[in-house]
Tab-separated table of C-alpha atoms in Angstrom:
chain	number	residue	atom	x	y	z
A	55	MET	CA	316.949	192.974	76.446
A	56	SER	CA	319.285	191.416	78.893
A	57	ASP	CA	320.934	189.236	76.276
A	58	ASP	CA	324.669	189.878	76.067
A	59	VAL	CA	325.103	189.883	72.325
A	60	ARG	CA	328.052	191.649	70.725
A	61	PRO	CA	327.583	193.113	67.299
A	62	THR	CA	329.716	191.465	64.645
A	63	PRO	CA	331.216	193.572	61.837
A	64	PRO	CA	330.539	192.387	58.325
A	65	ALA	CA	332.898	189.648	57.150
A	66	ASP	CA	336.037	190.849	55.292
A	67	ARG	CA	335.249	194.478	56.050
A	68	TYR	CA	338.324	195.024	58.241
A	69	GLY	CA	340.404	192.108	57.083
A	70	ARG	CA	340.896	188.905	58.968
A	71	ARG	CA	341.639	189.001	62.627
A	72	PRO	CA	344.895	187.163	63.369
A	73	THR	CA	344.766	184.487	65.992
A	74	GLY	CA	347.790	183.210	67.795
A	75	PRO	CA	348.674	180.249	69.943
A	76	ALA	CA	348.133	182.145	73.193
A	77	GLU	CA	344.653	181.294	74.382
A	78	GLY	CA	342.681	183.090	71.708
A	79	ARG	CA	344.713	186.295	71.988
A	80	PRO	CA	345.429	188.035	68.694
A	81	GLY	CA	349.002	188.620	67.644
A	82	GLY	CA	351.015	185.510	66.929
A	83	LEU	CA	353.556	185.156	69.752
A	84	SER	CA	352.733	184.894	73.393
A	85	ARG	CA	353.911	187.561	75.810
A	86	GLY	CA	356.489	185.131	77.249
A	87	ALA	CA	357.912	184.341	73.801
A	88	ARG	CA	358.246	188.045	72.978
A	89	ALA	CA	359.978	188.649	76.332
A	90	ALA	CA	362.387	185.759	75.680
A	91	ILE	CA	363.279	187.145	72.237
A	92	ALA	CA	363.820	190.639	73.659
A	93	LEU	CA	366.030	189.214	76.419
A	94	ALA	CA	368.071	187.176	73.918
A	95	LEU	CA	368.623	190.264	71.757
A	96	ALA	CA	369.684	192.337	74.762
A	97	VAL	CA	372.183	189.654	75.818
A	98	ALA	CA	373.582	189.451	72.254
A	99	VAL	CA	374.084	193.235	72.094
A	100	ALA	CA	375.732	193.274	75.527
A	101	LEU	CA	378.117	190.441	74.606
A	102	THR	CA	379.066	192.139	71.334
A	103	ALA	CA	379.861	195.374	73.176
A	104	TRP	CA	381.832	193.484	75.832
A	105	PHE	CA	384.021	191.720	73.252
A	106	ALA	CA	384.583	194.931	71.277
A	107	VAL	CA	385.774	196.799	74.376
A	108	ALA	CA	387.924	193.861	75.494
A	109	GLU	CA	389.611	193.683	72.074
A	110	TYR	CA	390.244	197.422	72.077
A	111	ARG	CA	391.790	197.388	75.549
A	112	ARG	CA	393.882	194.277	74.880
A	113	SER	CA	396.257	195.945	72.396
A	114	PRO	CA	399.588	196.431	74.185
A	115	VAL	CA	400.956	198.728	71.452
A	116	ASP	CA	400.956	202.518	71.794
A	117	ALA	CA	402.290	204.885	69.108
A	118	ASP	CA	402.660	208.668	68.881
A	119	VAL	CA	403.896	211.089	66.237
A	120	VAL	CA	406.996	212.859	67.566
A	121	SER	CA	407.461	215.230	64.628
A	122	PHE	CA	407.026	215.521	60.890
A	123	ARG	CA	408.625	217.471	58.084
A	124	VAL	CA	407.127	218.236	54.681
A	125	THR	CA	409.958	217.508	52.241
A	126	SER	CA	408.013	218.277	49.045
A	127	SER	CA	404.466	218.480	47.710
A	128	GLU	CA	404.659	214.703	47.195
A	129	GLU	CA	406.378	213.513	50.398
A	130	ILE	CA	406.322	213.926	54.154
A	131	GLU	CA	408.858	212.567	56.631
A	132	ILE	CA	407.317	211.310	59.865
A	133	ASP	CA	409.143	210.582	63.134
A	134	PHE	CA	407.115	208.428	65.517
A	135	GLN	CA	407.718	206.278	68.542
A	136	VAL	CA	406.136	202.968	69.423
A	137	SER	CA	405.884	201.466	72.916
A	138	LEU	CA	405.324	197.720	72.970
A	139	PRO	CA	406.189	194.794	75.234
A	140	ARG	CA	409.615	193.241	74.741
A	141	GLY	CA	409.664	190.665	71.978
A	142	THR	CA	406.361	191.879	70.470
A	143	THR	CA	405.951	192.866	66.833
A	144	ALA	CA	403.276	195.052	65.312
A	145	VAL	CA	402.267	196.898	62.163
A	146	CYS	CA	401.560	200.604	62.571
A	147	THR	CA	399.842	202.649	59.882
A	148	VAL	CA	400.962	206.262	59.613
A	149	GLY	CA	399.053	208.787	57.550
A	150	ALA	CA	399.489	212.207	55.995
A	151	LEU	CA	396.650	214.745	55.973
A	152	SER	CA	395.968	217.747	53.762
A	153	PRO	CA	395.022	221.155	55.210
A	154	SER	CA	391.358	220.104	54.832
A	155	PHE	CA	392.098	216.915	56.860
A	156	ALA	CA	391.714	214.614	53.851
A	157	GLN	CA	394.055	211.645	53.825
A	158	VAL	CA	396.684	212.210	51.139
A	159	GLY	CA	399.102	209.414	52.043
A	160	SER	CA	399.386	206.282	54.146
A	161	LEU	CA	402.059	203.704	54.936
A	162	ALA	CA	402.011	200.457	56.929
A	163	VAL	CA	405.236	200.113	58.920
A	164	PRO	CA	406.328	196.832	60.575
A	165	VAL	CA	407.729	197.579	64.062
A	166	GLY	CA	409.552	195.573	66.742
A	167	PRO	CA	410.624	193.432	68.350
A	168	SER	CA	412.512	195.639	70.780
A	169	ASP	CA	414.636	195.050	73.850
A	170	THR	CA	413.913	198.508	75.291
A	171	GLY	CA	410.128	198.617	74.979
A	172	THR	CA	410.054	201.961	73.120
A	173	VAL	CA	411.405	202.331	69.600
A	174	ARG	CA	411.632	205.430	67.423
A	175	TYR	CA	411.108	205.266	63.653
A	176	THR	CA	411.478	207.725	60.772
A	177	VAL	CA	409.594	206.981	57.546
A	178	THR	CA	408.910	208.823	54.324
A	179	VAL	CA	405.305	208.734	53.123
A	180	ARG	CA	404.480	209.541	49.500
A	181	THR	CA	401.460	211.830	49.134
A	182	THR	CA	398.998	212.690	46.388
A	183	GLN	CA	399.196	216.388	47.284
A	184	ARG	CA	400.947	218.586	49.817
A	185	ALA	CA	400.485	217.275	53.351
A	186	ASP	CA	399.963	219.507	56.344
A	187	ALA	CA	399.831	216.994	59.214
A	188	ALA	CA	400.878	213.484	60.206
A	189	VAL	CA	398.897	210.967	62.259
A	190	ILE	CA	399.147	207.431	63.582
A	191	GLU	CA	396.065	205.686	62.217
A	192	GLY	CA	396.567	202.642	64.408
A	193	CYS	CA	398.768	199.711	65.351
A	194	ILE	CA	397.944	196.021	65.307
A	195	SER	CA	400.102	193.685	67.359
A	196	GLY	CA	400.957	190.329	66.000
């Protein structure tokens, strides 16, 4: 009884056992190949995050709402200032919000170029209902 014989399950009882290229190991890809794929994915995610942060920080345009005045249930007047490098142009999007913070109006405003670096603008934004707040949604230089 010293024979080293392993019992074999009946054929097709548990499905076929996959065999891979790695020295008879089941599974498909070798441990090195799986590690290389994981490393490549990690590098891709890191590069994507790096470029996203770099793009966000690169924008030289800064805008702030100075004041706003609700002129009617269909309009709001927004005063805002934009700081940007001399000679730079941008497009800033200003928005109007309802009391429940839903966007009820939006306007893209071309700004610049400026000799002073900071420029103040007053715009009237048409709204779909009475606005209760004004925001700068963002500015894109270009």
